[in-house]
Amino acid sequence: MTSTSAATVPLPTVEDSWARIDAWLSERAPASYALLRPPASPAEIADAERRLEVTFPPDLVASLRCHNGVVLSEGAPAFAFNGPFSGLTDIVDNSLFLRSVGDEVADEYDEEEDESELNAYWRHEWLLITQGVARDAQDGLFVTCRAGEDYGRIGHYFNEDAPSFTGWTSLRAALSSFAEALERRVPVGGRVPLAFDGELIWEEATPTVKAEPVSLLGLAARTPEPEPAGPAEPARGTPPAGWSGALVTSGVGKPWPQQVPQPDLVFAEGLSAEELLLRVGVVERETVHERTHAHAERAARSLWAASRPLVRAGLCGDWGFLTQSAGTKQLTRPEVLRRLARGTRIVTLTKQGPEVRLTVYADGLPYAQGAEDRTVSSPREDYVRLPDGTEAQALGVDPWPGSTAAYADFLTELRSRFGIDFSLDRALAEMLPSGLVLPVLEDLPEWSCRPGSYVRHFDLGALVERTPAPRLRTAMAAQLRRLIAETGLDSYAEISHAMTAMDRGETPALVADEPLDVRMRTLAAEAAAARPAGGPTWQRDGGAAPLPSTPDDFRAWQLRVDAADALRRFLLLPVPVAATSILHHRLSEDWRSELARDLDTATSTVESP
């Protein structure tokens, strides 16, 4: 929550704050103002106090004497995510309901012998005074009537989390914050109040986007690739000296078993290693040279790779093959398999934990609609039950020996079914051509390729229905240009060229492996490389080197990826569908008024001779 009242300036009274709120709403959002209820009478307030067996704090009484809540209907004036203020009926009903729930779980809190105000699911002295996002007793602000230093303080309740106090020490302070937010457009909980179509709405505040985020791909280009491991260096996964496998509860067990690498494999009939590397997405030729499996695995986990997968390619009779053992899996992705199977037949063998899968594609599609595919899923076997009935995990053993055996069986089946006589041991040890993959763009999910009715509480369906198609396209192209500018995406020549072509009324083609496609893939790779910086710090190894990027870098890259995705949808999908993505990703809190201006401009453009 944000309160801009200086500590040295006395807070306005509840009545003064409501007068300011009323004035702003009546002038800017009359539809919302009309939904404020008239004052509650002293008798109504006294009756509610008797039913709840508490004495309301003076600030709550004063607020109810200004407005007895709101009419809960579309456009009701809300206090950001806290929802509309409740009237007496809802305060009583919701508070009684939460008391009944709190009584059922009271023992869990009593055992802690902690008398602090917040050590309860719901106290009898708490009153839920706003409707929250759900407009019921699931969340909202509460005021405590419990005697003591917290009397009259404002807290936040959410039924899936522990209650907490807000930064508002009283309802008087909260209402002052509400009035200031309206008059000065001050954020509350990260949202700013706006008036649109006569209603009060709360929009996410325009974020600050880092103009030049750290490029981990650029850093990777200046980082030397790790050399192959020396003969004295233990292989990855080798246990420390003296370690033996054990049950986690017993301390005894058998030696660490030798783990056999079982990488993902793709075999393509009649394709060379070079062609396979190109099709899988290796675009930086400077990363291509010969590596063993161990070297490739080591390199793919280094800063030099910047989280990009590294694949190796070779020949096996009439079949070319690809293998991947590290990095985000590529050889299981339908987008990749379709590229690899253009004009030929491919067979994939992949393993993911308990599951081993053999897949056949031909001419870019699943062969016989997947009828030739095979899947084996094995149970996990590294958990055992001890004589005393407890369960323990065996360390240093293969968790899924069934899938390990199935992988070996499928390799044999390659020979009998497809004539592929492949030696995994030789392929792992050989120096094979290999390179870093710039992952191909993901398929657009089917569910996201349908027009949306509402976007950020905006009735997009009604706009589409009443707007001629040429005018809608022109306005959405203007919105897309705004999105591209506010995310910094216009700094790339490929994007600027596409937008210039759209200004001429053209629809640029998005062709695989051409500059615009490669730019979009590069942006996605930058975001993927920076993603660890956007996660919680507890997920990182305490002894790990500092990340070369920050959460602000990751956010900037992700916003660019989202804007590029909106451009992609505008080029490939009907405008009403693309509009959903464009408006969803707009950053400016004024996007609604900007859209209105763009629609007016589009009308003039379409109607002019």
PDB file of C-alpha atoms in Angstrom, residues 34-171:
ATOM      1  CA  ALA A  34     -24.129   6.581  -8.394  1.00  0.00           C
ATOM      2  CA  LEU A  35     -23.434   3.173  -6.798  1.00  0.00           C
ATOM      3  CA  LEU A  36     -22.396   4.628  -3.420  1.00  0.00           C
ATOM      4  CA  ARG A  37     -25.084   3.919  -0.824  1.00  0.00           C
ATOM      5  CA  PRO A  38     -26.522   6.646   1.410  1.00  0.00           C
ATOM      6  CA  PRO A  39     -25.345   6.935   5.026  1.00  0.00           C
ATOM      7  CA  ALA A  40     -26.192   4.324   7.635  1.00  0.00           C
ATOM      8  CA  SER A  41     -28.314   5.533  10.538  1.00  0.00           C
ATOM      9  CA  PRO A  42     -27.075   5.484  14.148  1.00  0.00           C
ATOM     10  CA  ALA A  43     -29.728   2.858  14.911  1.00  0.00           C
ATOM     11  CA  GLU A  44     -28.497   0.578  12.122  1.00  0.00           C
ATOM     12  CA  ILE A  45     -24.918   0.883  13.350  1.00  0.00           C
ATOM     13  CA  ALA A  46     -25.928   0.173  16.944  1.00  0.00           C
ATOM     14  CA  ASP A  47     -27.894  -2.905  15.845  1.00  0.00           C
ATOM     15  CA  ALA A  48     -24.862  -4.267  13.969  1.00  0.00           C
ATOM     16  CA  GLU A  49     -22.672  -3.710  17.033  1.00  0.00           C
ATOM     17  CA  ARG A  50     -25.154  -5.654  19.178  1.00  0.00           C
ATOM     18  CA  ARG A  51     -25.260  -8.559  16.722  1.00  0.00           C
ATOM     19  CA  LEU A  52     -21.461  -8.743  16.548  1.00  0.00           C
ATOM     20  CA  GLU A  53     -20.995  -7.978  20.260  1.00  0.00           C
ATOM     21  CA  VAL A  54     -18.258  -5.431  19.581  1.00  0.00           C
ATOM     22  CA  THR A  55     -17.888  -1.659  19.646  1.00  0.00           C
ATOM     23  CA  PHE A  56     -16.976  -0.277  16.245  1.00  0.00           C
ATOM     24  CA  PRO A  57     -13.879   1.974  16.089  1.00  0.00           C
ATOM     25  CA  PRO A  58     -14.876   5.652  15.667  1.00  0.00           C
ATOM     26  CA  ASP A  59     -13.355   5.759  12.154  1.00  0.00           C
ATOM     27  CA  LEU A  60     -15.628   2.929  10.991  1.00  0.00           C
ATOM     28  CA  VAL A  61     -18.680   4.618  12.459  1.00  0.00           C
ATOM     29  CA  ALA A  62     -17.742   7.881  10.718  1.00  0.00           C
ATOM     30  CA  SER A  63     -17.225   6.095   7.399  1.00  0.00           C
ATOM     31  CA  LEU A  64     -20.595   4.307   7.613  1.00  0.00           C
ATOM     32  CA  ARG A  65     -22.220   7.644   8.414  1.00  0.00           C
ATOM     33  CA  CYS A  66     -20.878   8.872   5.038  1.00  0.00           C
ATOM     34  CA  HIS A  67     -21.738   5.796   2.962  1.00  0.00           C
ATOM     35  CA  ASN A  68     -23.239   2.490   4.012  1.00  0.00           C
ATOM     36  CA  GLY A  69     -21.099   0.632   1.488  1.00  0.00           C
ATOM     37  CA  VAL A  70     -21.849   0.378  -2.230  1.00  0.00           C
ATOM     38  CA  VAL A  71     -24.296  -1.311  -4.538  1.00  0.00           C
ATOM     39  CA  LEU A  72     -22.402  -4.385  -5.700  1.00  0.00           C
ATOM     40  CA  SER A  73     -22.746  -4.126  -9.431  1.00  0.00           C
ATOM     41  CA  GLU A  74     -20.520  -3.544 -12.456  1.00  0.00           C
ATOM     42  CA  GLY A  75     -18.613  -0.292 -11.969  1.00  0.00           C
ATOM     43  CA  ALA A  76     -18.933  -0.173  -8.164  1.00  0.00           C
ATOM     44  CA  PRO A  77     -16.141   2.066  -6.804  1.00  0.00           C
ATOM     45  CA  ALA A  78     -13.386  -0.185  -5.466  1.00  0.00           C
ATOM     46  CA  PHE A  79     -10.290   0.599  -3.404  1.00  0.00           C
ATOM     47  CA  ALA A  80      -7.731  -1.025  -5.723  1.00  0.00           C
ATOM     48  CA  PHE A  81      -7.352  -4.781  -5.104  1.00  0.00           C
ATOM     49  CA  ASN A  82      -9.044  -4.387  -1.731  1.00  0.00           C
ATOM     50  CA  GLY A  83     -12.423  -4.133  -3.424  1.00  0.00           C
ATOM     51  CA  PRO A  84     -15.417  -1.906  -2.607  1.00  0.00           C
ATOM     52  CA  PHE A  85     -16.139  -0.864   0.981  1.00  0.00           C
ATOM     53  CA  SER A  86     -18.803  -3.027   2.603  1.00  0.00           C
ATOM     54  CA  GLY A  87     -22.073  -1.884   4.060  1.00  0.00           C
ATOM     55  CA  LEU A  88     -23.396  -2.999   7.437  1.00  0.00           C
ATOM     56  CA  THR A  89     -25.195  -6.067   6.089  1.00  0.00           C
ATOM     57  CA  ASP A  90     -22.062  -7.451   4.480  1.00  0.00           C
ATOM     58  CA  ILE A  91     -19.856  -6.517   7.451  1.00  0.00           C
ATOM     59  CA  VAL A  92     -22.141  -8.515   9.762  1.00  0.00           C
ATOM     60  CA  ASP A  93     -22.698 -11.498   7.454  1.00  0.00           C
ATOM     61  CA  ASN A  94     -19.059 -11.895   6.395  1.00  0.00           C
ATOM     62  CA  SER A  95     -17.670 -11.379   9.888  1.00  0.00           C
ATOM     63  CA  LEU A  96     -20.065 -13.952  11.385  1.00  0.00           C
ATOM     64  CA  PHE A  97     -19.150 -16.434   8.667  1.00  0.00           C
ATOM     65  CA  LEU A  98     -15.426 -15.987   9.233  1.00  0.00           C
ATOM     66  CA  ARG A  99     -15.922 -16.350  12.981  1.00  0.00           C
ATOM     67  CA  SER A 100     -17.559 -19.735  12.427  1.00  0.00           C
ATOM     68  CA  VAL A 101     -14.656 -20.864  10.270  1.00  0.00           C
ATOM     69  CA  GLY A 102     -12.151 -19.486  12.773  1.00  0.00           C
ATOM     70  CA  ASP A 103     -13.822 -21.382  15.628  1.00  0.00           C
ATOM     71  CA  GLU A 104     -13.266 -24.656  13.756  1.00  0.00           C
ATOM     72  CA  VAL A 105      -9.496 -24.148  13.542  1.00  0.00           C
ATOM     73  CA  ALA A 106      -8.945 -22.246  16.799  1.00  0.00           C
ATOM     74  CA  ASP A 107      -7.169 -25.193  18.471  1.00  0.00           C
ATOM     75  CA  GLU A 108      -4.357 -25.059  15.933  1.00  0.00           C
ATOM     76  CA  TYR A 109      -3.517 -21.526  17.038  1.00  0.00           C
ATOM     77  CA  ASP A 110      -4.176 -21.990  20.750  1.00  0.00           C
ATOM     78  CA  GLU A 111      -1.456 -24.658  20.896  1.00  0.00           C
ATOM     79  CA  GLU A 112       1.151 -22.025  20.028  1.00  0.00           C
ATOM     80  CA  GLU A 113       0.389 -19.998  23.181  1.00  0.00           C
ATOM     81  CA  ASP A 114       0.991 -16.769  21.290  1.00  0.00           C
ATOM     82  CA  GLU A 115      -1.303 -13.877  22.185  1.00  0.00           C
ATOM     83  CA  SER A 116      -0.201 -11.574  19.342  1.00  0.00           C
ATOM     84  CA  GLU A 117      -3.024 -10.023  17.358  1.00  0.00           C
ATOM     85  CA  LEU A 118      -2.325 -11.976  14.165  1.00  0.00           C
ATOM     86  CA  ASN A 119      -2.039 -15.410  15.807  1.00  0.00           C
ATOM     87  CA  ALA A 120      -5.498 -16.477  14.670  1.00  0.00           C
ATOM     88  CA  TYR A 121      -7.303 -17.545  11.550  1.00  0.00           C
ATOM     89  CA  TRP A 122     -10.009 -15.021  12.377  1.00  0.00           C
ATOM     90  CA  ARG A 123     -10.626 -13.204  15.672  1.00  0.00           C
ATOM     91  CA  HIS A 124     -14.102 -12.340  16.952  1.00  0.00           C
ATOM     92  CA  GLU A 125     -12.942  -8.725  17.217  1.00  0.00           C
ATOM     93  CA  TRP A 126     -12.105  -8.454  13.515  1.00  0.00           C
ATOM     94  CA  LEU A 127     -14.563  -6.972  11.013  1.00  0.00           C
ATOM     95  CA  LEU A 128     -14.228  -7.513   7.252  1.00  0.00           C
ATOM     96  CA  ILE A 129     -14.848  -4.012   5.852  1.00  0.00           C
ATOM     97  CA  THR A 130     -14.193  -4.445   2.096  1.00  0.00           C
ATOM     98  CA  GLN A 131     -15.432  -6.960  -0.444  1.00  0.00           C
ATOM     99  CA  GLY A 132     -12.024  -7.877  -1.871  1.00  0.00           C
ATOM    100  CA  VAL A 133     -11.413  -9.050  -5.429  1.00  0.00           C
ATOM    101  CA  ALA A 134     -13.825 -11.975  -5.095  1.00  0.00           C
ATOM    102  CA  ARG A 135     -16.639  -9.766  -3.734  1.00  0.00           C
ATOM    103  CA  ASP A 136     -17.286 -12.207  -0.855  1.00  0.00           C
ATOM    104  CA  ALA A 137     -15.681 -13.347   2.405  1.00  0.00           C
ATOM    105  CA  GLN A 138     -12.601 -14.828   0.736  1.00  0.00           C
ATOM    106  CA  ASP A 139     -10.448 -11.723   0.993  1.00  0.00           C
ATOM    107  CA  GLY A 140     -10.480  -8.057   1.886  1.00  0.00           C
ATOM    108  CA  LEU A 141      -9.449  -5.508   4.488  1.00  0.00           C
ATOM    109  CA  PHE A 142     -10.383  -5.966   8.119  1.00  0.00           C
ATOM    110  CA  VAL A 143     -10.349  -3.615  11.094  1.00  0.00           C
ATOM    111  CA  THR A 144      -9.605  -4.907  14.578  1.00  0.00           C
ATOM    112  CA  CYS A 145     -11.871  -3.951  17.478  1.00  0.00           C
ATOM    113  CA  ARG A 146      -9.672  -5.774  19.983  1.00  0.00           C
ATOM    114  CA  ALA A 147      -8.574  -3.566  22.868  1.00  0.00           C
ATOM    115  CA  GLY A 148      -4.881  -2.754  22.930  1.00  0.00           C
ATOM    116  CA  GLU A 149      -2.256  -1.017  20.848  1.00  0.00           C
ATOM    117  CA  ASP A 150      -3.637  -2.449  17.588  1.00  0.00           C
ATOM    118  CA  TYR A 151      -7.205  -1.203  18.179  1.00  0.00           C
ATOM    119  CA  GLY A 152      -8.620   0.252  14.956  1.00  0.00           C
ATOM    120  CA  ARG A 153      -5.699  -0.968  12.841  1.00  0.00           C
ATOM    121  CA  ILE A 154      -6.294  -2.148   9.257  1.00  0.00           C
ATOM    122  CA  GLY A 155      -5.238  -5.638   8.199  1.00  0.00           C
ATOM    123  CA  HIS A 156      -5.530  -7.767   5.098  1.00  0.00           C
ATOM    124  CA  TYR A 157      -7.218 -11.150   5.099  1.00  0.00           C
ATOM    125  CA  PHE A 158      -6.904 -13.775   2.377  1.00  0.00           C
ATOM    126  CA  ASN A 159      -8.282 -17.243   2.929  1.00  0.00           C
ATOM    127  CA  GLU A 160      -5.204 -18.987   1.495  1.00  0.00           C
ATOM    128  CA  ASP A 161      -2.657 -17.038   3.528  1.00  0.00           C
ATOM    129  CA  ALA A 162      -2.031 -15.772   7.042  1.00  0.00           C
ATOM    130  CA  PRO A 163      -3.641 -12.439   7.967  1.00  0.00           C
ATOM    131  CA  SER A 164      -1.323  -9.444   8.003  1.00  0.00           C
ATOM    132  CA  PHE A 165      -1.422  -5.770   8.906  1.00  0.00           C
ATOM    133  CA  THR A 166      -1.230  -3.155   6.167  1.00  0.00           C
ATOM    134  CA  GLY A 167       0.691   0.104   6.305  1.00  0.00           C
ATOM    135  CA  TRP A 168      -2.518   1.896   7.324  1.00  0.00           C
ATOM    136  CA  THR A 169      -2.768   2.375  11.082  1.00  0.00           C
ATOM    137  CA  SER A 170      -6.458   3.244  10.853  1.00  0.00           C
ATOM    138  CA  LEU A 171      -9.404   3.436   8.484  1.00  0.00           C
TER     139      LEU A 171
END
